[in-house]
Tab-separated table of C-alpha atoms and ligand atoms in Angstrom:
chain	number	residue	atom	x	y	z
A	1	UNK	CA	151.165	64.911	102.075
A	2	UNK	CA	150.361	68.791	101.998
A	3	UNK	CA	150.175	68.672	98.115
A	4	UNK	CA	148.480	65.186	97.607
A	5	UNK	CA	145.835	66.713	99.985
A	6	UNK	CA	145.632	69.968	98.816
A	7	UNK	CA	145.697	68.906	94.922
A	8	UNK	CA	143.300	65.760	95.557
A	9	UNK	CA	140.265	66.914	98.091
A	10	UNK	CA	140.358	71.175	96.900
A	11	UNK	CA	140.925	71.434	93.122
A	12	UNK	CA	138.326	68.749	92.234
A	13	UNK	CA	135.377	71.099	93.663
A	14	UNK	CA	136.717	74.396	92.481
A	15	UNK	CA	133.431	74.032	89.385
A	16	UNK	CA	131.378	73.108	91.804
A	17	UNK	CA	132.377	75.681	94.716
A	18	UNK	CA	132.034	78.315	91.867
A	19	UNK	CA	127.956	76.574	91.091
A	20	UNK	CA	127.510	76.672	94.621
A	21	UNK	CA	127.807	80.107	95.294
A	22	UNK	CA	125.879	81.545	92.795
A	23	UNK	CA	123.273	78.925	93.475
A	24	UNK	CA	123.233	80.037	97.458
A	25	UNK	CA	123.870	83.849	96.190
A	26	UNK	CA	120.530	83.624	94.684
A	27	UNK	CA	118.997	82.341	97.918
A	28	UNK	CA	120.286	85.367	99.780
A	29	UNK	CA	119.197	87.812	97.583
A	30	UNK	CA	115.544	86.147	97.455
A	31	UNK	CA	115.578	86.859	101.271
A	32	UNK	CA	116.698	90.316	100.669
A	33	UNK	CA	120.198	90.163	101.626
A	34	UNK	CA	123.262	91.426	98.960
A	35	UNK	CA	125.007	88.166	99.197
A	36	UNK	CA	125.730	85.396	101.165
A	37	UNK	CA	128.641	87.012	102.993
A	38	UNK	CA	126.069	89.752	104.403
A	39	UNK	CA	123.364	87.472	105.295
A	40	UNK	CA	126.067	85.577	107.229
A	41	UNK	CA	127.112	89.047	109.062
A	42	UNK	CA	123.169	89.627	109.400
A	43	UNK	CA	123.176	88.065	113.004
A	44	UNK	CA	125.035	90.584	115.077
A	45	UNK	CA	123.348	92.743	115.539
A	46	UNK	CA	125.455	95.868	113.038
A	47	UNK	CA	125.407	96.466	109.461
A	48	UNK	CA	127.746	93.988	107.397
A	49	UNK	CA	130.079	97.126	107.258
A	50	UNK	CA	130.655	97.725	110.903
A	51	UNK	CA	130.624	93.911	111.631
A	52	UNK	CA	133.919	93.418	109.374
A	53	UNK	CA	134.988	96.494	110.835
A	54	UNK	CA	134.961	95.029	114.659
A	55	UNK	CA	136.221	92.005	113.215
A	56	UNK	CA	139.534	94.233	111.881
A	57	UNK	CA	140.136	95.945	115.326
A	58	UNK	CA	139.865	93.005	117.583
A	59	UNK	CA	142.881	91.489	114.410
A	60	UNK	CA	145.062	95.041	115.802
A	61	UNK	CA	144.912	94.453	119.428
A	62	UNK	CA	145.849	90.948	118.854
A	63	UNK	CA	148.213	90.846	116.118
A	64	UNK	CA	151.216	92.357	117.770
A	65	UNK	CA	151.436	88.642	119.981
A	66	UNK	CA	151.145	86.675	116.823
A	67	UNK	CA	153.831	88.383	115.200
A	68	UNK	CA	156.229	87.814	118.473
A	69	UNK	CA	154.942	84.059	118.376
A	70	UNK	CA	155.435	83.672	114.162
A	71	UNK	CA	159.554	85.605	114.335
A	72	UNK	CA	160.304	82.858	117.176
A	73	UNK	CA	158.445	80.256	115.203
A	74	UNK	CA	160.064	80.487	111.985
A	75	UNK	CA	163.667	80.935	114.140
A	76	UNK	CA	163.215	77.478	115.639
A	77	UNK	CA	162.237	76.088	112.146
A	78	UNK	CA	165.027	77.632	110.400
A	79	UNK	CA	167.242	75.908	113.755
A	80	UNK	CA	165.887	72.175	112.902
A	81	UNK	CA	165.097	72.468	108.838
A	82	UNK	CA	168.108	74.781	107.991
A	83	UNK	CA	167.716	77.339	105.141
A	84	UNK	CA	167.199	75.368	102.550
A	85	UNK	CA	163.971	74.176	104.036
A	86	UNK	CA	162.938	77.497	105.949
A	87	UNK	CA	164.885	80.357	105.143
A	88	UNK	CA	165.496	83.104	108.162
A	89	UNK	CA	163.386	85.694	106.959
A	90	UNK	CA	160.048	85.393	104.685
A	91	UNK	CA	157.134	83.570	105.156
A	92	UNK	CA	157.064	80.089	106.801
A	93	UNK	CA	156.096	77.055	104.654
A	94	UNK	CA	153.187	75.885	106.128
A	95	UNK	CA	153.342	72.595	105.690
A	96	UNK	CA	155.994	72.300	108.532
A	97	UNK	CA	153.731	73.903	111.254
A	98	UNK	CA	151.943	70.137	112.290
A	99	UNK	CA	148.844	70.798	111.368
A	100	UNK	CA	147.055	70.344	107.176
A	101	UNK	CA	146.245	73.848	106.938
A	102	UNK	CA	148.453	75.732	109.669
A	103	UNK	CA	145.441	76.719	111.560
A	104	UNK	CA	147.037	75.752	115.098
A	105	UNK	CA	150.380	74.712	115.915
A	106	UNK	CA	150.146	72.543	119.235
A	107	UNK	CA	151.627	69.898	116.909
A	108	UNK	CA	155.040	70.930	116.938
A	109	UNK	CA	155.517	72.233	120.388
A	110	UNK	CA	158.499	70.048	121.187
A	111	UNK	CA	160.118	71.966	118.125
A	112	UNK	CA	159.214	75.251	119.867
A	113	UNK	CA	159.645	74.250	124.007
A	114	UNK	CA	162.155	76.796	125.740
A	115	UNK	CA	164.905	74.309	127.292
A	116	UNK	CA	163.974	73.404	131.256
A	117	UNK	CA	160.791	75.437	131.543
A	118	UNK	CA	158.873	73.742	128.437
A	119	UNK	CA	159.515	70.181	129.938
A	120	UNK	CA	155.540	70.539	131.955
A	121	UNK	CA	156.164	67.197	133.894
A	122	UNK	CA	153.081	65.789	133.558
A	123	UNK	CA	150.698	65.250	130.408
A	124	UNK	CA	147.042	65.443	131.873
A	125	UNK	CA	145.806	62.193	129.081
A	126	UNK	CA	148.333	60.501	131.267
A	127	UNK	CA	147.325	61.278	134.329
A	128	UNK	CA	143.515	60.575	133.559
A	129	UNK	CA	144.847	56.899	132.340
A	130	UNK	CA	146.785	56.218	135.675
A	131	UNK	CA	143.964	57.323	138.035
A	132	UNK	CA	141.277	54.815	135.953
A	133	UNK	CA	139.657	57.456	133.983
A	134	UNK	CA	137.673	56.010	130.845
A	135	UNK	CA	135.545	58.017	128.971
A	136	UNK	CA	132.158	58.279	130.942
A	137	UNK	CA	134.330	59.009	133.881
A	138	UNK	CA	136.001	62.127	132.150
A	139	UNK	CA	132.534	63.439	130.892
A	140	UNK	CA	130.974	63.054	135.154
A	141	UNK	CA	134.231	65.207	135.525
A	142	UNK	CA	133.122	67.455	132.924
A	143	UNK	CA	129.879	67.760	134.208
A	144	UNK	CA	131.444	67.984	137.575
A	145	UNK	CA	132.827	71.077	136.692
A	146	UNK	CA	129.619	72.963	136.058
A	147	UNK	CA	127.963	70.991	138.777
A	148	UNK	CA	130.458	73.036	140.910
A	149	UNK	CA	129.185	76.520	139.394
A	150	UNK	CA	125.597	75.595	140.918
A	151	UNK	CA	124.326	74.065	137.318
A	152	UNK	CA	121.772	71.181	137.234
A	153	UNK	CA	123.501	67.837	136.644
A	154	UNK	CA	122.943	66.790	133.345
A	155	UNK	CA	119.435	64.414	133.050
A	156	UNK	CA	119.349	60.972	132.890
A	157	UNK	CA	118.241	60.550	129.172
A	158	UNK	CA	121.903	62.147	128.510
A	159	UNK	CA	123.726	59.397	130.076
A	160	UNK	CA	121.440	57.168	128.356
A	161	UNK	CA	121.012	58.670	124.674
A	162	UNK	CA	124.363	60.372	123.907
A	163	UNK	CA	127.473	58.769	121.786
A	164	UNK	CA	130.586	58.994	124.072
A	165	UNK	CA	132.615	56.182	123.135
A	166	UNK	CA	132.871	55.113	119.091
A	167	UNK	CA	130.391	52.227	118.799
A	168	UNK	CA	131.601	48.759	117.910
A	169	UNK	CA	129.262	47.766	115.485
A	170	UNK	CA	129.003	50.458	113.126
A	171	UNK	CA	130.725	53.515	110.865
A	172	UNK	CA	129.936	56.538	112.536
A	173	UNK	CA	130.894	60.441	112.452
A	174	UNK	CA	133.218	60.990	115.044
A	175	UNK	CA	134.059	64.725	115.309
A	176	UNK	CA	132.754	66.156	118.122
A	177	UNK	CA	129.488	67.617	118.364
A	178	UNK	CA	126.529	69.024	120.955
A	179	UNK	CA	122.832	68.158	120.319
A	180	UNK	CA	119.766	69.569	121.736
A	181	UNK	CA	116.817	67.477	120.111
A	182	UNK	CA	113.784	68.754	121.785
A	183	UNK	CA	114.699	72.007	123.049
A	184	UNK	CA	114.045	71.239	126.088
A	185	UNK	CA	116.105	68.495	128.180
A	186	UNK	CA	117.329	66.234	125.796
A	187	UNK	CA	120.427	67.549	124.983
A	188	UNK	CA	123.372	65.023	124.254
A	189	UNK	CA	126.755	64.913	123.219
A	190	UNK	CA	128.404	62.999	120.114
A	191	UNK	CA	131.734	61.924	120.370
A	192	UNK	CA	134.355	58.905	120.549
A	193	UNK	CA	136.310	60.095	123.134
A	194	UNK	CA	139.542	58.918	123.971
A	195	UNK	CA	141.053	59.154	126.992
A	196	UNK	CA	143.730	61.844	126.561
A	197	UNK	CA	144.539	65.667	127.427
A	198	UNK	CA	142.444	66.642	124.144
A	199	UNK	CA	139.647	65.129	124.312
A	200	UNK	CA	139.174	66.210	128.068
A	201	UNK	CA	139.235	69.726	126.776
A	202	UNK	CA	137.223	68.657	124.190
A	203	UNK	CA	134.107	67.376	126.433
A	204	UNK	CA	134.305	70.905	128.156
A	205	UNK	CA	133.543	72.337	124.776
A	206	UNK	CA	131.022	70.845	123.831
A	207	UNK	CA	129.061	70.598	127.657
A	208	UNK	CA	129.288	74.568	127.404
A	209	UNK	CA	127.019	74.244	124.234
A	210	UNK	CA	124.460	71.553	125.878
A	211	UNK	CA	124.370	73.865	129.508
A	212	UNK	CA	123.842	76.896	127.068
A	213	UNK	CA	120.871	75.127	125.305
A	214	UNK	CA	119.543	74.360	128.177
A	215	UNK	CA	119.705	77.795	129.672
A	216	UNK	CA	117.748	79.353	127.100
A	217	UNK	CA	114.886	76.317	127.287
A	218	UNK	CA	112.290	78.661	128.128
A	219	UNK	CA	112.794	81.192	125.862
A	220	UNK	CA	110.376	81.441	122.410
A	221	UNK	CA	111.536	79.230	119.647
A	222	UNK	CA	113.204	82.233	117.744
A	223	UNK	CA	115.457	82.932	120.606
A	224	UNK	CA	116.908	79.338	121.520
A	225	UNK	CA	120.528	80.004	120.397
A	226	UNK	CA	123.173	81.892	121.733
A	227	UNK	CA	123.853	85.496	121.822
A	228	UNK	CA	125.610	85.486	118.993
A	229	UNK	CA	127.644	82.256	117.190
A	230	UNK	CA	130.542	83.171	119.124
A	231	UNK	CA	129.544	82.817	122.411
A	232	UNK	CA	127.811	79.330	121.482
A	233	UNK	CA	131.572	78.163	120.706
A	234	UNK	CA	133.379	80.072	124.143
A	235	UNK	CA	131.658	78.835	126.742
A	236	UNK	CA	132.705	75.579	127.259
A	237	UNK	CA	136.200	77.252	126.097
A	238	UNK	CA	136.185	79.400	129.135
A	239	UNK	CA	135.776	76.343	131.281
A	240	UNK	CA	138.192	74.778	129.984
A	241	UNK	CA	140.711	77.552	130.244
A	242	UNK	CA	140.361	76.545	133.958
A	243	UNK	CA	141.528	73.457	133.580
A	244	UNK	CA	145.437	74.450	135.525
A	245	UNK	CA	147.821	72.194	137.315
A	246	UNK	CA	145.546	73.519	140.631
A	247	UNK	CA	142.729	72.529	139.347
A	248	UNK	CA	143.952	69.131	138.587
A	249	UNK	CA	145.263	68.446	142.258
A	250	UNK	CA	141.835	69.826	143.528
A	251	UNK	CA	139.724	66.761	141.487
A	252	UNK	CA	142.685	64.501	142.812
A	253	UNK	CA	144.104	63.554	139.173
A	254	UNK	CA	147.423	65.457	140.212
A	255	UNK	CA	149.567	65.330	143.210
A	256	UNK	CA	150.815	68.478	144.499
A	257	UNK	CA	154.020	67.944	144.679
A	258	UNK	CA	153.964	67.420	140.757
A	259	UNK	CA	152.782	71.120	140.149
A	260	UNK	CA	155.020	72.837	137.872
A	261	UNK	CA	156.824	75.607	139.763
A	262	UNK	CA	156.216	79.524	138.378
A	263	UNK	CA	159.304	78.864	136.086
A	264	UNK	CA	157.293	76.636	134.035
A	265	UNK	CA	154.837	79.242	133.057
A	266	UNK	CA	156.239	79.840	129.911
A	267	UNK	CA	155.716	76.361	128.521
A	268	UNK	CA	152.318	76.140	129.631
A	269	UNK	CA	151.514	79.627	127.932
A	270	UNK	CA	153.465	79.247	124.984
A	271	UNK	CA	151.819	75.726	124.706
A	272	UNK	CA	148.376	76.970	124.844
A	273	UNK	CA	149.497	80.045	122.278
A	274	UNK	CA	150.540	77.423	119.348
A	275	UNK	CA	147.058	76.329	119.202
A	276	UNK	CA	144.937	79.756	119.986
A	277	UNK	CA	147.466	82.484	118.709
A	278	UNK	CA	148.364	80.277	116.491
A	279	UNK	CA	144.364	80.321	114.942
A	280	UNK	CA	143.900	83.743	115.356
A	281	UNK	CA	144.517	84.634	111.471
A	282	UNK	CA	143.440	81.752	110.196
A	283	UNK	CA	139.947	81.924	111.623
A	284	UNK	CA	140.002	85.586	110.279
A	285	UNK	CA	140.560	85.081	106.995
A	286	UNK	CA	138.285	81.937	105.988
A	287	UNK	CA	135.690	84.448	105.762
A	288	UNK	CA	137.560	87.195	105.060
A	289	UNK	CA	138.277	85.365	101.736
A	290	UNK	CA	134.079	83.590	101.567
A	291	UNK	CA	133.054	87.551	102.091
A	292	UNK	CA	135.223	88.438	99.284
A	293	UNK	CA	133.899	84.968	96.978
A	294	UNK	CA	130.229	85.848	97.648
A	295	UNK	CA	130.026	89.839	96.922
A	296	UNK	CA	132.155	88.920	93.904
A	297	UNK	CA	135.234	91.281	95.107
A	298	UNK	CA	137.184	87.895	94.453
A	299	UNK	CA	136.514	86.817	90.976
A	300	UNK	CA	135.902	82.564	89.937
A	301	UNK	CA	139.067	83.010	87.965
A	302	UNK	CA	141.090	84.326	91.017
A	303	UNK	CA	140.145	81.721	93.875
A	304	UNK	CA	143.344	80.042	94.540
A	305	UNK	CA	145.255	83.504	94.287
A	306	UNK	CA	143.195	85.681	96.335
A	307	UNK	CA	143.512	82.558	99.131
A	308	UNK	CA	147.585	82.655	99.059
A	309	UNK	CA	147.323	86.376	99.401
A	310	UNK	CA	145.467	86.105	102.087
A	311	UNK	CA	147.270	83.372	103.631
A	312	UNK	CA	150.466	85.851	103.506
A	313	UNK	CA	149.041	88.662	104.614
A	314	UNK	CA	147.569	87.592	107.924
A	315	UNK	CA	149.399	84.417	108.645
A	316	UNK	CA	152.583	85.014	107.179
A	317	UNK	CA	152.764	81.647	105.652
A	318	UNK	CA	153.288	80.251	102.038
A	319	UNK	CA	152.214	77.344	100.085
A	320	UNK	CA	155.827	74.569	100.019
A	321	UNK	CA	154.914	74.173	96.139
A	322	UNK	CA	153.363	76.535	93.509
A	323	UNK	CA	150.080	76.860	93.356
A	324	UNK	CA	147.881	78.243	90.083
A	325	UNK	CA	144.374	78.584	89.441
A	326	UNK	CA	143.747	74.546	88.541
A	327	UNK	CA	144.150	74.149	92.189
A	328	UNK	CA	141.384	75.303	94.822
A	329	UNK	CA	144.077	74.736	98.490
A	330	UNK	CA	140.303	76.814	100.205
A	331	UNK	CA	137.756	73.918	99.057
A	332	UNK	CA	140.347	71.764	101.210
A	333	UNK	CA	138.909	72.774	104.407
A	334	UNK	CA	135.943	71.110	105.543
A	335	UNK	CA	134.070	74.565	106.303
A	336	UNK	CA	134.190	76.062	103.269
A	337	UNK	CA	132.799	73.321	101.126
A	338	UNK	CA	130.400	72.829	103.803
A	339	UNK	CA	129.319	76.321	103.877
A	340	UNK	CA	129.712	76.505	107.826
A	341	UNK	CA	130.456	80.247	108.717
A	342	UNK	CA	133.764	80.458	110.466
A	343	UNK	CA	134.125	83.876	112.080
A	344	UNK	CA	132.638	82.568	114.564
A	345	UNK	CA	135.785	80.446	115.936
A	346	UNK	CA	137.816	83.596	116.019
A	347	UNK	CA	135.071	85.520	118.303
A	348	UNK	CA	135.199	82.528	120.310
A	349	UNK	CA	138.797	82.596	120.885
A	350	UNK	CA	138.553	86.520	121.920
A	351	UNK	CA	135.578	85.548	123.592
A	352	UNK	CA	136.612	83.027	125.676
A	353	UNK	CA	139.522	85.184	127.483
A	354	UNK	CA	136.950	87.628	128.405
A	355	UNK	CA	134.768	85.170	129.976
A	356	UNK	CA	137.436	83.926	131.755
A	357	UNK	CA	138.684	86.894	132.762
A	358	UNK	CA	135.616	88.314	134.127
A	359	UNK	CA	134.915	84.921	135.789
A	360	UNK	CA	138.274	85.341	137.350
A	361	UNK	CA	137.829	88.781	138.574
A	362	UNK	CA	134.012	87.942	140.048
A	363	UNK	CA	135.993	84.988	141.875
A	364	UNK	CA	137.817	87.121	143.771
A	365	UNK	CA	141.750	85.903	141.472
A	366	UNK	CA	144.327	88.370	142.264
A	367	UNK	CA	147.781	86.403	140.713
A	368	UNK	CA	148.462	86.110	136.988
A	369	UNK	CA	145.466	86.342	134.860
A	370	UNK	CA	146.668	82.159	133.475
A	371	UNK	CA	146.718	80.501	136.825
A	372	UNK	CA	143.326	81.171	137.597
A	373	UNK	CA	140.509	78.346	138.057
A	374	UNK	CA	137.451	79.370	139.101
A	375	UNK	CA	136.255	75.987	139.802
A	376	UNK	CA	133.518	75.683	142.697
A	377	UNK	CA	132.665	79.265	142.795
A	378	UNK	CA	128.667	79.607	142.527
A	379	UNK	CA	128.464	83.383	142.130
A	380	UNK	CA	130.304	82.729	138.847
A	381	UNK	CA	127.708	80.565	138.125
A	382	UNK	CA	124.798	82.132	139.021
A	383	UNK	CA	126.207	85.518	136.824
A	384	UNK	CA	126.749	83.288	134.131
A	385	UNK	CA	123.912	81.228	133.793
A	386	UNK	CA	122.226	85.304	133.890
A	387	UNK	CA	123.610	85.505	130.566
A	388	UNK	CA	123.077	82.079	129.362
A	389	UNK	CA	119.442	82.044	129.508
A	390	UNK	CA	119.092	84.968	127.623
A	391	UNK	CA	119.641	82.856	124.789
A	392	UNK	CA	119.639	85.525	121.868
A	393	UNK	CA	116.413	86.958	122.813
A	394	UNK	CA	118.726	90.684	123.312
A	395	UNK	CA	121.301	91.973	121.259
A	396	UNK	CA	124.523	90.111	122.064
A	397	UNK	CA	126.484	93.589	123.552
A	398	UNK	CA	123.352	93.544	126.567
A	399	UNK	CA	124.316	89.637	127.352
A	400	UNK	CA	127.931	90.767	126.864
A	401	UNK	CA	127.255	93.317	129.549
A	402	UNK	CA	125.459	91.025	131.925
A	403	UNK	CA	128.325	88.744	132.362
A	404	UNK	CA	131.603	91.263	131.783
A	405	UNK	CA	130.224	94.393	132.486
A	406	UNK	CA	131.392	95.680	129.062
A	407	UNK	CA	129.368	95.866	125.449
A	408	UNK	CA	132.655	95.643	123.488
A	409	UNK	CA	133.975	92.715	122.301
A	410	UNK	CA	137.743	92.782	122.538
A	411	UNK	CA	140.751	91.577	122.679
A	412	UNK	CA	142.306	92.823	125.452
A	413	UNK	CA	141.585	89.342	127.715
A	414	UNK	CA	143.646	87.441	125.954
A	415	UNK	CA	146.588	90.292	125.598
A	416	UNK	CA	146.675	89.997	129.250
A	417	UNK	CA	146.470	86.300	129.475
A	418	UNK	CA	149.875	86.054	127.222
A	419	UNK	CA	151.678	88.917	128.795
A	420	UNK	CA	154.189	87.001	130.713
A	421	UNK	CA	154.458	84.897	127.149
A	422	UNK	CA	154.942	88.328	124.746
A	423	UNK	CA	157.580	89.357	127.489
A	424	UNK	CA	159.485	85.950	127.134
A	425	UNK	CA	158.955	86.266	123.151
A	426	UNK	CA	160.161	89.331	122.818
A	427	UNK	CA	163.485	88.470	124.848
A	428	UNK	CA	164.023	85.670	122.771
A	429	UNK	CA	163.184	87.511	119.190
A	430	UNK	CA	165.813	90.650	120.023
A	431	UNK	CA	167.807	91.218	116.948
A	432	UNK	CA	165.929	88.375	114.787
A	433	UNK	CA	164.002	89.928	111.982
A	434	UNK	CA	160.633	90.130	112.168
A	435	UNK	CA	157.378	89.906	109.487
A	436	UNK	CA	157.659	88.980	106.021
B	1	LIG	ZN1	131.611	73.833	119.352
């Protein structure tokens, strides 16, 4: 599968990639930018230089936790595969991490769950099914959610206009997306939601764009958009993060008595690290490598080389065949032929944990920085939709400010988030080696 994909949707565009960037190079230049890669790191507010910088320190204060989280990774493949299949040491194939290009690793949990404490007794898709849920019902949750902050409810013409189931009659796009049409009130959602654990994370995400959009209704035309692409993609993120077993008895879909007890921690956190520590490289380096494409650092000849380097060096993984420079395993992810800019994803993961956080800490949460929902709470709100309807009309430290209290993006949120997680890891990693 990872070879027929790879082989069949990447190396066919590699010509055209190559066309494609010189054609959108010339574009950039036009508008006075050095490349592509610079316009791109145009909108926040630095220089292209100190942008890729930040970018680099946020990797250091995270990348100690996705090294504990790759050593007992590749330990439990090695356990199922053997060595022949995943050897002890090295990097880990990464076609046996559940997911087509290793970007998160939720997939594979059972492979991963700690005996006892990773059994989490209840799967929330399951829940939603035996309490009636469909998929208008999870989205009025959804909205419940930031009806509880002190936000609007969504207008009527939502209800009306937007795609939440897949419609019957017709081929349509179905991943997920947000929509604000007149920049004003009717903002919609696209999706053909299912009911299940994902997808109810899902809607979260993409209400947090449609509440930002309208937050920042009233600002000039130039300044509708968020503060910088990042925090377009966290907030609905950071409400989900609040989605805990507490929070589930509190809208009735769980009964108390099912809560997981303390001891259970570690599956829910390690759980929720396969998919965002997991990412954390990987939405580094996609354009870590486009940077490198567009200023010309990374040559047409050396595409598919420069990508595996990259892959090892921040992921630790390797391709499970050999690759060579017919192939083009980067034109196999949808963003990159697409030309969406992806460092945005990996702010929004760092981002998200310090909106949470901060929420958290306005709300009053004293225990463990993981079990805190701060569903309900309308100061939360009110600070937050502060910084929402700023839109990007400042520079995105001064809405950073208004909502944390800090200018620095970091990633110190989400440290503290897995702490209890690193401490488990790094029990169950003594004496295994470690890196590749
Ligand atoms: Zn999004």
């Amino acid at each position: 599968m990872w070879t027929s994909w790879n082989d069949a949707v990447g190396a066919p565009m590699r010509g055209d990639y190559a066309k494609m960037t010189a054609i959108s190079n010339e574009g950039a230049r036009e508008l006075g930018y050095r490349d592509v890669g610079a316009l791109w790191r145009s909108g926040y507010d630095m220089s292209p230089e100190q942008f890729a910088a930040l970018t680099d320190k946020i990797w250091k204060e995270v990348e100690p936790l996705y090294m504990a989280l790759h050593t007992y990774t590749r330990w439990k493949l090695n356990e199922k595969y053997g060595d022949a299949v995943q050897a002890k040491t090295g990097p880990i194939r990464s076609d046996l991490l559940g997911n087509m290009w290793a970007q998160e690793w939720g997939n594979i949990y059972d492979i991963v769950a700690p005996k006892g404490a990773g059994d989490l007794g209840f799967d929330t898709g399951e829940l939603l099914k035996a309490k009636g849920y469909d998929a208008v019902k999870m989205v009025k949750q959804g909205e419940g959610f930031y009806s509880s902050l002190g936000f609007a409810p969504l207008p009527e013409t939502f209800w009306k206009r937007s795609q939440i189931t897949k419609p019957a009659d017709r081929d349509v796009i179905c991943h997920a997306s947000a929509w604000d049409i007149d920049n004003q009130d009717d903002i919609r959602i696209k999706m053909c939601t299912k009911v299940s654990a994902d997808d109810f994370v899902t809607i979260h995400h993409e209400l947090g764009h449609n509440y930002y959009q309208r937050a920042y209704k009233a600002q000039p035309m130039l300044y509708k958009n968020g503060a910088n692409d990042g925090f377009h993609e966290a907030i609905g993120d950071t409400v989900a993060l609040s989605i805990t077993p507490d929070y589930l008895v509190k809208i009735g879909l769980l009964d108390q008595a099912r809560v997981p007890s303390a001891d259970k921690d570690i599956g829910l956190l390690l759980r929720q690290a396969m998919d965002k520590v997991a990412f954390l490289p990987f939405g580094l380096l996609i354009d870590k490598w486009r940077w490198g494409v567009f200023s010309g650092q990374i040559p047409t000849t050396g595409y598919q080389a420069a990508w595996d380097k990259m892959r090892l060096q921040y992921q630790g993984i390797k391709p499970p065949v050999a690759r060579d420079e017919t192939k083009f395993d980067a034109g196999a992810k949808y963003h990159i032929p697409a030309a969406v800019p992806y460092t945005r994803y990996f702010l929004a993961r760092v981002l998200q944990f310090q909106f949470y956080k901060a929420a958290c800490e306005q709300s009053g949460w004293k225990g463990p920085l993981h079990r805190c929902s701060f569903y309900g709470n309308k100061a939360v709100g009110t600070k937050l939709n502060a910084m929402l309807s700023m839109g990007q009309s400042k520079p995105w430290p001064d809405a950073l400010q208004v909502f944390t209290g800090s200018r620095e993006m970091s990633g110190a949120a989400l440290v503290e988030y897995f702490k209890p997680l690193k401490a488990w890891l790094d029990v169950q990693n003594k004496g295994k080696p470690t890196g590749w």
